[in-house]
Short mmCIF file of C-alpha atoms in Angstrom, two decimals:
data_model
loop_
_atom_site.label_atom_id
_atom_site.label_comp_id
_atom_site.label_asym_id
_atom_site.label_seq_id
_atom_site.Cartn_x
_atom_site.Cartn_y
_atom_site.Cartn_z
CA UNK T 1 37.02 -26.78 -40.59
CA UNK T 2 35.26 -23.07 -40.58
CA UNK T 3 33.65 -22.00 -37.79
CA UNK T 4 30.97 -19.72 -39.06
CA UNK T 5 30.29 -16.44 -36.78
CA UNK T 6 26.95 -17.20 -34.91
CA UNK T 7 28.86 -20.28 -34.27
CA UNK T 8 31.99 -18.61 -33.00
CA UNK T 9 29.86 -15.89 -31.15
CA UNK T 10 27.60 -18.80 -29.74
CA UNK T 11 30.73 -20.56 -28.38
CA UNK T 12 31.83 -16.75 -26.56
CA UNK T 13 27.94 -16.80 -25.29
CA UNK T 14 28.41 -20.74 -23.79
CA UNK T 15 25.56 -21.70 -26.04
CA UNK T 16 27.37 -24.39 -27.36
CA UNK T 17 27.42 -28.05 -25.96
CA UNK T 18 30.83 -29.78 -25.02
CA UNK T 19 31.30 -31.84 -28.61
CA UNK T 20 30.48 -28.45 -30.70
CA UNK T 21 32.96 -26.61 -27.89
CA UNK T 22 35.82 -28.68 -28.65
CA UNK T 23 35.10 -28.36 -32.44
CA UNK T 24 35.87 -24.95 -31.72
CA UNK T 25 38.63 -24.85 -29.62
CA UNK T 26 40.04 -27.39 -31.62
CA UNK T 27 39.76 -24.94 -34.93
CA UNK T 28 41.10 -22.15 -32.80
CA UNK T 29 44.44 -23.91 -31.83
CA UNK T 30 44.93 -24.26 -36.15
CA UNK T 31 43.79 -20.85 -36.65
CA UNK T 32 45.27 -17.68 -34.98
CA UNK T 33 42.60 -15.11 -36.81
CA UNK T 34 39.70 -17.66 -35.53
CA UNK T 35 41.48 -17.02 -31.92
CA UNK T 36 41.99 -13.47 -32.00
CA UNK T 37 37.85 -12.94 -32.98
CA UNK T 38 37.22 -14.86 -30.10
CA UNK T 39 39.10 -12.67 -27.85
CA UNK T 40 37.83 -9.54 -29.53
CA UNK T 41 34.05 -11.00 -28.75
CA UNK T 42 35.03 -11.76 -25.26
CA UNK T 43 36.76 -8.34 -24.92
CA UNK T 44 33.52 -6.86 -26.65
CA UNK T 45 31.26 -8.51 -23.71
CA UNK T 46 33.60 -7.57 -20.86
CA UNK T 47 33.29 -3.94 -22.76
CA UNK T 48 29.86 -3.63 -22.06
CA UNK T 49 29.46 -5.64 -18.76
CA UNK T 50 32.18 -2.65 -16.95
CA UNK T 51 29.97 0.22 -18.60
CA UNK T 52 26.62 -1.19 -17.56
CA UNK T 53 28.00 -2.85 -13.97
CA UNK T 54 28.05 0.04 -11.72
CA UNK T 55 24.31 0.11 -12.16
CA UNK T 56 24.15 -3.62 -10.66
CA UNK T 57 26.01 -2.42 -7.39
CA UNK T 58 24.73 0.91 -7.11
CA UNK T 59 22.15 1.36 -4.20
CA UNK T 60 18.51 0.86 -5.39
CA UNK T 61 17.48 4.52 -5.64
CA UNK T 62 14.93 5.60 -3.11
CA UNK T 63 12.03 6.22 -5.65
CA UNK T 64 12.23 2.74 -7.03
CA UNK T 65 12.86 1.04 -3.07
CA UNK T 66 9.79 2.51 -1.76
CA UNK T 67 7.75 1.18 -4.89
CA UNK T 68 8.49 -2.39 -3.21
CA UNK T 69 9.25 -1.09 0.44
CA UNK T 70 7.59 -4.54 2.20
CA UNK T 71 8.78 -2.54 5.88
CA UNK T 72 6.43 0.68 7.40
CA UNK T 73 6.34 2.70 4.48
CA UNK T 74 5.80 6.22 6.10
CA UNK T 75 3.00 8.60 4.83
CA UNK T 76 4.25 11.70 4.89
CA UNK T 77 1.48 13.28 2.57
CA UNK T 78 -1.38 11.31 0.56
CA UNK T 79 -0.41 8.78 -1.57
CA UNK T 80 -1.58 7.86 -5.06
CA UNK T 81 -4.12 5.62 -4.91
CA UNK T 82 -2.30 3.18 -7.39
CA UNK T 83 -0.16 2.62 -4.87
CA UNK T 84 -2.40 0.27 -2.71
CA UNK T 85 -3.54 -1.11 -5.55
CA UNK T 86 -0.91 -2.42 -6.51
CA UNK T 87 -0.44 -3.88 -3.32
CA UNK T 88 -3.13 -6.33 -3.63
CA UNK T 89 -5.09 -5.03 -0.60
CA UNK T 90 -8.64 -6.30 -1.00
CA UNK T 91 -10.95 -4.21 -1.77
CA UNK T 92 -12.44 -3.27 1.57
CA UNK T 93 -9.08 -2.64 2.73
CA UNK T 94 -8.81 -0.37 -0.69
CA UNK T 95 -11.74 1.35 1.16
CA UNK T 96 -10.02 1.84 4.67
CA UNK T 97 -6.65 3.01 3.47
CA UNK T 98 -8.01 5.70 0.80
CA UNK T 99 -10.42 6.69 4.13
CA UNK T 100 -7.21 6.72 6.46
CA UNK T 101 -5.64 8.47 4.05
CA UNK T 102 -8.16 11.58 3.66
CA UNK T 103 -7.81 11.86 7.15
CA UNK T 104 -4.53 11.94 7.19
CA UNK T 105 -4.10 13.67 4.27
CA UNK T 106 -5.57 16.18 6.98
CA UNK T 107 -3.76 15.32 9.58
CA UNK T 108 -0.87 15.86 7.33
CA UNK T 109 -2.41 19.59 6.02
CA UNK T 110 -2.10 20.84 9.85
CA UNK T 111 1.27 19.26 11.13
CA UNK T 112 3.44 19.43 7.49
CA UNK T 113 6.96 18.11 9.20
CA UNK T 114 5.23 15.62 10.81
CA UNK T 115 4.54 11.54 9.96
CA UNK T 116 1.10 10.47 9.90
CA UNK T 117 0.22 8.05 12.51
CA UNK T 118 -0.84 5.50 10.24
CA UNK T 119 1.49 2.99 7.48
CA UNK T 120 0.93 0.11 5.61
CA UNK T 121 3.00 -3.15 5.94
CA UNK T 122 2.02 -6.14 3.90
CA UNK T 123 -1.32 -4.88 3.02
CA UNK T 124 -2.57 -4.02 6.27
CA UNK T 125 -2.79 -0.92 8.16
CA UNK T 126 -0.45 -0.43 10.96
CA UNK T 127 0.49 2.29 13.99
CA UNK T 128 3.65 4.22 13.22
CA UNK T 129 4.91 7.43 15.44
CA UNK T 130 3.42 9.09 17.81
CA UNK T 131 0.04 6.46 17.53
CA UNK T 132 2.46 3.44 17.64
CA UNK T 133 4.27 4.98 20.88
CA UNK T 134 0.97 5.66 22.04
CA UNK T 135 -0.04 2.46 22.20
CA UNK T 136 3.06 1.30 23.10
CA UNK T 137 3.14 3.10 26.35
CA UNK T 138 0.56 5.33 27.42
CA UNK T 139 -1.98 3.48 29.89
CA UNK T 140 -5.74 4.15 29.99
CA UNK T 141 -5.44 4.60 34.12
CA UNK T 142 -2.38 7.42 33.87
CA UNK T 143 -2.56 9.37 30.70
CA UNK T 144 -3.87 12.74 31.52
CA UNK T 145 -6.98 13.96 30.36
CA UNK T 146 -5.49 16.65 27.49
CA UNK T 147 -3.17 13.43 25.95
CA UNK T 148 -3.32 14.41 22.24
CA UNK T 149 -3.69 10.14 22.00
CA UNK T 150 -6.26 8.78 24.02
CA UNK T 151 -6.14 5.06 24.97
CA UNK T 152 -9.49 3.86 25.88
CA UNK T 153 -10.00 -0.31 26.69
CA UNK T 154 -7.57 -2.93 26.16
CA UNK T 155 -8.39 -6.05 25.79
CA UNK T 156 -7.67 -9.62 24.81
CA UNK T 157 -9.52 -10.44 21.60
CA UNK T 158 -10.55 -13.97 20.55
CA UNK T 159 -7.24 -14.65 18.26
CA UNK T 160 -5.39 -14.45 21.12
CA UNK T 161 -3.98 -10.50 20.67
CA UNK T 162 -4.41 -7.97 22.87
CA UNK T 163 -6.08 -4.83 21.64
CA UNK T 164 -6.47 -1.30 22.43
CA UNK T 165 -9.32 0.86 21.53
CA UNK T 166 -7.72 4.53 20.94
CA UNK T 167 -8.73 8.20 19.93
CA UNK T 168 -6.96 11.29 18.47
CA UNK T 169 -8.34 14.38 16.92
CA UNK T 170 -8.95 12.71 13.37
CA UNK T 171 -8.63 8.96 13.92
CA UNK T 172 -10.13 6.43 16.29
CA UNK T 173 -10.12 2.66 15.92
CA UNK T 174 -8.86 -0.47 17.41
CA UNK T 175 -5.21 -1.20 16.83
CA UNK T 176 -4.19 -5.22 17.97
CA UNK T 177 -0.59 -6.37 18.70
CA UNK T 178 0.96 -8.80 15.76
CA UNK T 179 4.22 -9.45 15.57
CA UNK T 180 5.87 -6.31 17.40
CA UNK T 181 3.37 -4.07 15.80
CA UNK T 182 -0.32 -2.98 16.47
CA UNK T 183 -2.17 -3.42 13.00
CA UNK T 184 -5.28 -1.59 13.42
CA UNK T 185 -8.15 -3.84 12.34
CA UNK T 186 -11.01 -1.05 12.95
CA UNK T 187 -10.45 2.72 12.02
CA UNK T 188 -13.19 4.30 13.04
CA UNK T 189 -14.02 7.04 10.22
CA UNK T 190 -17.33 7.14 8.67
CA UNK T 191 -18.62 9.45 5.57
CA UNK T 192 -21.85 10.45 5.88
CA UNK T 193 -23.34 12.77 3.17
CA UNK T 194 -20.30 13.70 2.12
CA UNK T 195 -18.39 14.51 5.47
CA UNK T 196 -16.13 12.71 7.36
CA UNK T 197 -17.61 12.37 10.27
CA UNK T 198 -15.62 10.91 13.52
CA UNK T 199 -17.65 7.97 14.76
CA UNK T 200 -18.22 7.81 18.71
CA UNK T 201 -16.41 6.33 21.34
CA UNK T 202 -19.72 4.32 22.02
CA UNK T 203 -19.63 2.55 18.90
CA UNK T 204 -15.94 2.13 19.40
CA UNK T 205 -16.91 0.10 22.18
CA UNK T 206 -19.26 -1.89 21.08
CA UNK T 207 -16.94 -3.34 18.11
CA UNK T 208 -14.82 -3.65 20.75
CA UNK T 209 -16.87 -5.44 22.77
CA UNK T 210 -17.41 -7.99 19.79
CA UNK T 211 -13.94 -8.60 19.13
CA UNK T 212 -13.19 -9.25 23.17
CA UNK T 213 -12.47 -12.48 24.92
CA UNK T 214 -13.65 -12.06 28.57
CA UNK T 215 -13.68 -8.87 29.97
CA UNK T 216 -11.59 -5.33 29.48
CA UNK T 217 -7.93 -5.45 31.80
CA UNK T 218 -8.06 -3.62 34.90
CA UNK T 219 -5.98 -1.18 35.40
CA UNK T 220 -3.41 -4.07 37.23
CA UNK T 221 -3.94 -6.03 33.90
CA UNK T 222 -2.96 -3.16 31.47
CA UNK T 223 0.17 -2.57 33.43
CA UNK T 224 1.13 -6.07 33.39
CA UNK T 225 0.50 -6.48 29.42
CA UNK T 226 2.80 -3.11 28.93
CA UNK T 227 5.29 -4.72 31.02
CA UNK T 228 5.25 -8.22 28.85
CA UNK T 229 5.22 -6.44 26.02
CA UNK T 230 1.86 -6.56 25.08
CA UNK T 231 2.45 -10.43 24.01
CA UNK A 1 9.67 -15.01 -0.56
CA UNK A 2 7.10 -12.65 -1.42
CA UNK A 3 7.01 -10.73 -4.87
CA UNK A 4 7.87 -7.61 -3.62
CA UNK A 5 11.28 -8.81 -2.10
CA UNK A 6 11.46 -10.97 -4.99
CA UNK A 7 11.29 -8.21 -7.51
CA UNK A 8 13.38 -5.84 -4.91
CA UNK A 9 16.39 -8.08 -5.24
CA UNK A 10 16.09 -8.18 -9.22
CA UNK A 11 15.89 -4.04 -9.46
CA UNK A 12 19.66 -3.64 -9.84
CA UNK A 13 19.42 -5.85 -12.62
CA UNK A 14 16.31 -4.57 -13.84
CA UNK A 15 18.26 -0.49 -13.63
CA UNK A 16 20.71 -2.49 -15.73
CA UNK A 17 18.91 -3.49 -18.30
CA UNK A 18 16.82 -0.21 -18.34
CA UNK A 19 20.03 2.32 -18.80
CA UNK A 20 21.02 -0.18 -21.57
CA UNK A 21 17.81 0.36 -23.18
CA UNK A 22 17.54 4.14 -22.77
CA UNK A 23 21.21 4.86 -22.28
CA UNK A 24 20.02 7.63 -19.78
CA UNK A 25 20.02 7.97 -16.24
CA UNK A 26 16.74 9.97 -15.90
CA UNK A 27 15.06 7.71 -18.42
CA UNK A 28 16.48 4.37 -17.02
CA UNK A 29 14.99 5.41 -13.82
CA UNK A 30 11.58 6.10 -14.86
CA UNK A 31 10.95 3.31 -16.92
CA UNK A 32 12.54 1.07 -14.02
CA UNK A 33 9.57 2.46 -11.89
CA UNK A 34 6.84 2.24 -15.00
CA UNK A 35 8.18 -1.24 -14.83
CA UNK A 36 7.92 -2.10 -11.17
CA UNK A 37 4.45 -0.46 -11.22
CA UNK A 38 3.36 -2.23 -13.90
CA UNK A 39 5.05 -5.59 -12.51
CA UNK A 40 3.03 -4.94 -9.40
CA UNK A 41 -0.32 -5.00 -10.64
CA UNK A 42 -0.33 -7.82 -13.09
CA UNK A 43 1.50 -9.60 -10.75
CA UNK A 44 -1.20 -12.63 -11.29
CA UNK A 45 0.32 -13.09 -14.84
CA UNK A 46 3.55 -14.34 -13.35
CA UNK A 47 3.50 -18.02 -12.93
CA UNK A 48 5.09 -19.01 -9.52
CA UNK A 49 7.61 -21.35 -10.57
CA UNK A 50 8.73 -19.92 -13.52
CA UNK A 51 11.82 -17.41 -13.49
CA UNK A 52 10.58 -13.95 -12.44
CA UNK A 53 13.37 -11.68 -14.18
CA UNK A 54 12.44 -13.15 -17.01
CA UNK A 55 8.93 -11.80 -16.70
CA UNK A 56 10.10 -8.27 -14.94
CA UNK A 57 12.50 -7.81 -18.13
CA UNK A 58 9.73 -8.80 -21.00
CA UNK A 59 7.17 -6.30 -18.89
CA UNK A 60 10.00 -3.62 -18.99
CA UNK A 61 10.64 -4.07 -22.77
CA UNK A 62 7.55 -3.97 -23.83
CA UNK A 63 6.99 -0.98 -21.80
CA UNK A 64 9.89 0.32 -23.92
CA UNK A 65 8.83 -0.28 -27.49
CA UNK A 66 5.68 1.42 -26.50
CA UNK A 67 7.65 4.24 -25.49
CA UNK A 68 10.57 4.25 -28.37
CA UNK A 69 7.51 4.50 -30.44
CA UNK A 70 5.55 7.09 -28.95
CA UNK A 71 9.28 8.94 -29.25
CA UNK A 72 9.77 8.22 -32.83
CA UNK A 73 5.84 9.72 -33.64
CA UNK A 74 7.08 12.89 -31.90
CA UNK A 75 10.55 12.87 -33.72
CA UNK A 76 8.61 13.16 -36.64
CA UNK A 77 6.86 15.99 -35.57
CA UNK A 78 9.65 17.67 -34.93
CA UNK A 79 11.99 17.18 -37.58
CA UNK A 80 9.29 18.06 -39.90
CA UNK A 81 8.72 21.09 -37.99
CA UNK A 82 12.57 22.34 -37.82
CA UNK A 83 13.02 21.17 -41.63
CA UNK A 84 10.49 23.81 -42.22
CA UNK A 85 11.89 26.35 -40.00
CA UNK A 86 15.68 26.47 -40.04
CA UNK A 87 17.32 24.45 -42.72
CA UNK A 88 20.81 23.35 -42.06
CA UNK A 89 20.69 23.67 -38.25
CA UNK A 90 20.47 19.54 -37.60
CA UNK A 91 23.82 18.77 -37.89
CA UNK A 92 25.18 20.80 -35.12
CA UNK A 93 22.51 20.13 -32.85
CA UNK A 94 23.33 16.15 -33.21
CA UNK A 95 26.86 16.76 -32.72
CA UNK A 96 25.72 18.54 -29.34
CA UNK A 97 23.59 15.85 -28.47
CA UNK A 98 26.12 13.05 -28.85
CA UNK A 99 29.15 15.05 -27.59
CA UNK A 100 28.55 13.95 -24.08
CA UNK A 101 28.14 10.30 -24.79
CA UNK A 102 30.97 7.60 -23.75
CA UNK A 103 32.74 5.89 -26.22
CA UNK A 104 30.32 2.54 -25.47
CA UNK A 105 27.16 4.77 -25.21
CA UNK A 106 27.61 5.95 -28.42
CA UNK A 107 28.68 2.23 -30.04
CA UNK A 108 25.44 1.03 -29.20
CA UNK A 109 23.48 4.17 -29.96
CA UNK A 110 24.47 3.67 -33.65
CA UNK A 111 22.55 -0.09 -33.01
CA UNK A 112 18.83 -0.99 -34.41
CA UNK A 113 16.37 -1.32 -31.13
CA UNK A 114 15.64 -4.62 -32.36
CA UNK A 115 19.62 -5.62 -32.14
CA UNK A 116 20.49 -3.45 -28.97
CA UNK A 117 17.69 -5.54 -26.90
CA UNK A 118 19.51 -8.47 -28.14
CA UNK A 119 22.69 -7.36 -26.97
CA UNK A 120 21.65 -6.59 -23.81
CA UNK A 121 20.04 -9.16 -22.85
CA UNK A 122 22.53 -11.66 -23.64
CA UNK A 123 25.79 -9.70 -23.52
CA UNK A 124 25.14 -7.61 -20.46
CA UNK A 125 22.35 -9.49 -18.67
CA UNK A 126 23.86 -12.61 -19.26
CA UNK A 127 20.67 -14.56 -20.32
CA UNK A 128 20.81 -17.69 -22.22
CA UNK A 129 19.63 -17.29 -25.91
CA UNK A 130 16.30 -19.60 -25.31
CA UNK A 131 15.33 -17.22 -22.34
CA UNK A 132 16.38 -13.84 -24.05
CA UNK A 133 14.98 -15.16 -27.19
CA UNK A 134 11.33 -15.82 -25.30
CA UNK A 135 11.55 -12.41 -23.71
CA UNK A 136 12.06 -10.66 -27.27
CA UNK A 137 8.94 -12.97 -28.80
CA UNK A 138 11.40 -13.89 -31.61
CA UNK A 139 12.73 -17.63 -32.57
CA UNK A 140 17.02 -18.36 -31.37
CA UNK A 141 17.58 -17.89 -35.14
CA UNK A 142 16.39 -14.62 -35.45
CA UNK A 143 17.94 -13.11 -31.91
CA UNK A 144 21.21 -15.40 -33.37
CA UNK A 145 21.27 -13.26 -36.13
CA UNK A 146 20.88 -10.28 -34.09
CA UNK A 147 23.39 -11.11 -32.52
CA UNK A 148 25.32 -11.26 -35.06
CA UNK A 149 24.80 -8.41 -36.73
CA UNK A 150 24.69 -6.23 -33.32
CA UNK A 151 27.92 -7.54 -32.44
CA UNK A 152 29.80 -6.53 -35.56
CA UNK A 153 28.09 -3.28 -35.71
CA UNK A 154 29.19 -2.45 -32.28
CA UNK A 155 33.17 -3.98 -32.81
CA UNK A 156 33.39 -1.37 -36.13
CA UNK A 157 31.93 1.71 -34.01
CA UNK A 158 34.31 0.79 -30.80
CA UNK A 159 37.13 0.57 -33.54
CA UNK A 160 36.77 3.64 -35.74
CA UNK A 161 36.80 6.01 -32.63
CA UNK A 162 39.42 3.84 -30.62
#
């Protein structure tokens, strides 16, 4: 019986089912020239799997990890607007990051080394650096009155988080705790006639005021929420 | 999962496939991340359910053709252009080029796109012919006799230098 060569490479590629398997093997065992092209077209695949298999364990390459980074991607410097895009934000979220990002993009102009205060994870905006430790630590009844970060209320809003209205040279907004990280639901930058103008701490507030359950913590309250971890 | 881990896991495969393709580093690279980029926003074209390398590998080829082409409209350019300016300079130049290439790199160079793709996707990639044969948009028989021919090709150039 001949074994044509799709068949024979077939049977090398496990494309063949068990009755056509045996047919070769079978043809094989009668014919060493059959068994030697089999070998070459296994030694031909292991060939090409050793030149191309370093690629498989290599490290993903950074430019090609941060394309998919699903952890606090840091902005150093503004990034192309594809980007979000393509991270299916919605489209008023499209709105808010390309607005962050102008503002840090100026943030960014002024303090080159540094990271911007704000990242995206999943989609959503979140606190990274200095803003993150901010909110992390500083309290509304301590901080002095030159902090570069101001906190202003905190809160508990009506999902349950607690939230913390803050305020730096070129961002404001409300930032709420979410699974060990404060997603800011509310930046506070506005354009109006073509400059980016910093909204007030009044209206701050007041969408502050809408998100709250009860009242703002005390000072006593704020202290306790730091020390639980803000859960 | 989410897609973005999803397609995270499959990018050492996906570099894989891409420097077989290219056969170059820099050029594996950036049509891994024209890939990803491109996987990322028609990401609603991907059926849940079905298998996602698949998908990742047919958006990278075709990614590739368009590019291979775009390359072979500005070979032309070119060779027209040097044929007109210095006759007889070619040859060295592709000896140059090629001097740096491993022995395998240079087998599969000598390959057709059409049979190379083949190759790798069912040689190096390890696909089944069905799936490699529905990420090419060809029928078994003709990626069969791709194979065939690809394989062959690439035994004789492996043999003549070894």
């Amino acid at each position: 019986m001949t074994i044509d060569t799709a068949t024979r490479m077939a049977y090398v590629d496990g494309e063949l089912d068990a009755i056509a398997r045996r047919r070769v093997e079978r043809a094989m065992a009668d014919d060493p020239a059959l068994a030697e092209a089999v070998a070459r077209d296994r030694a031909l695949r292991q060939t090409l799997g050793a030149r191309f298999a370093p690629y498989v364990a290599a490290p993903v390459p950074d430019r090609l990890a941060t394309l998919l980074d699903t952890k606090v991607t840091p902005i150093s410097a503004a990034p192309r607007r594809s980007r979000f895009v393509s991270l299916g934000l919605g489209r008023w979220m499209q709105g808010a990051v390309i607005a962050a990002t102008l503002v840090l993009g100026i943030a960014v102009g002024r303090q080159t080394a540094e990271i911007g205060p704000v990242a995206t994870r999943d989609g959503a905006l979140v606190a990274q650096g200095r803003l993150a430790s901010a909110l992390n630590t500083q309290l509304a009844s301590t901080q002095p009155s030159d902090a570069p970060i101001r906190i202003g209320l905190t809160f508990r809003s009506t999902n349950g988080a607690i939230c913390r209205t803050f305020e730096e040279q070129q961002l404001q907004g409300i930032a709420c705790h979410a699974g060990g990280r404060w997603g800011l639901v509310r930046t506070a930058v506005e354009k109006r006639s073509g400059t980016y103008r910093q909204a007030s701490s009044d209206s701050l507030a007041s969408v502050a005021e809408t998100m709250m359950a009860g009242a703002p913590f005390s000072a006593a309250a704020e202290i306790e929420a730091k020390d639980k971890g803000w859960q | 999962m989410r897609f973005e881990e999803q397609l995270l896991a499959l990018v050492p495969r996906l570099r894989r496939f891409a420097m077989s393709l290219s056969r170059n580093e820099a050029d594996g690279d950036d049509l891994c991340q024209m890939a990803i980029e491109r996987a990322l926003k028609s990401r609603d074209k991907w059926q849940p359910g079905t298998r996602l390398d698949s998908w990742a590998m047919t958006v990278m080829r075709n990614i590739w053709i368009d590019e291979v082409r775009a390359r072979k409209r500005r070979a032309e350019t070119f060779v027209a252009a040097e044929a007109g300016d210095c006759i007889g300079d070619g040859g060295d130049r592709r000896v140059e080029a090629t001097v740096e290439l491993g022995q395998v790199d240079r087998a599969l160079a000598t390959l057709p796109d059409e049979q190379r793709e083949a190759i790798a996707l069912v040689l190096i990639e390890g696909f089944a012919y069905k799936e490699a044969a529905d990420i090419l948009g060809i029928p078994m028989g003709t990626l069969s006799s791709r194979l065939v021919r690809g394989r062959e090709a690439l035994m004789q150039a492996l043999g003549e230098v070894a």
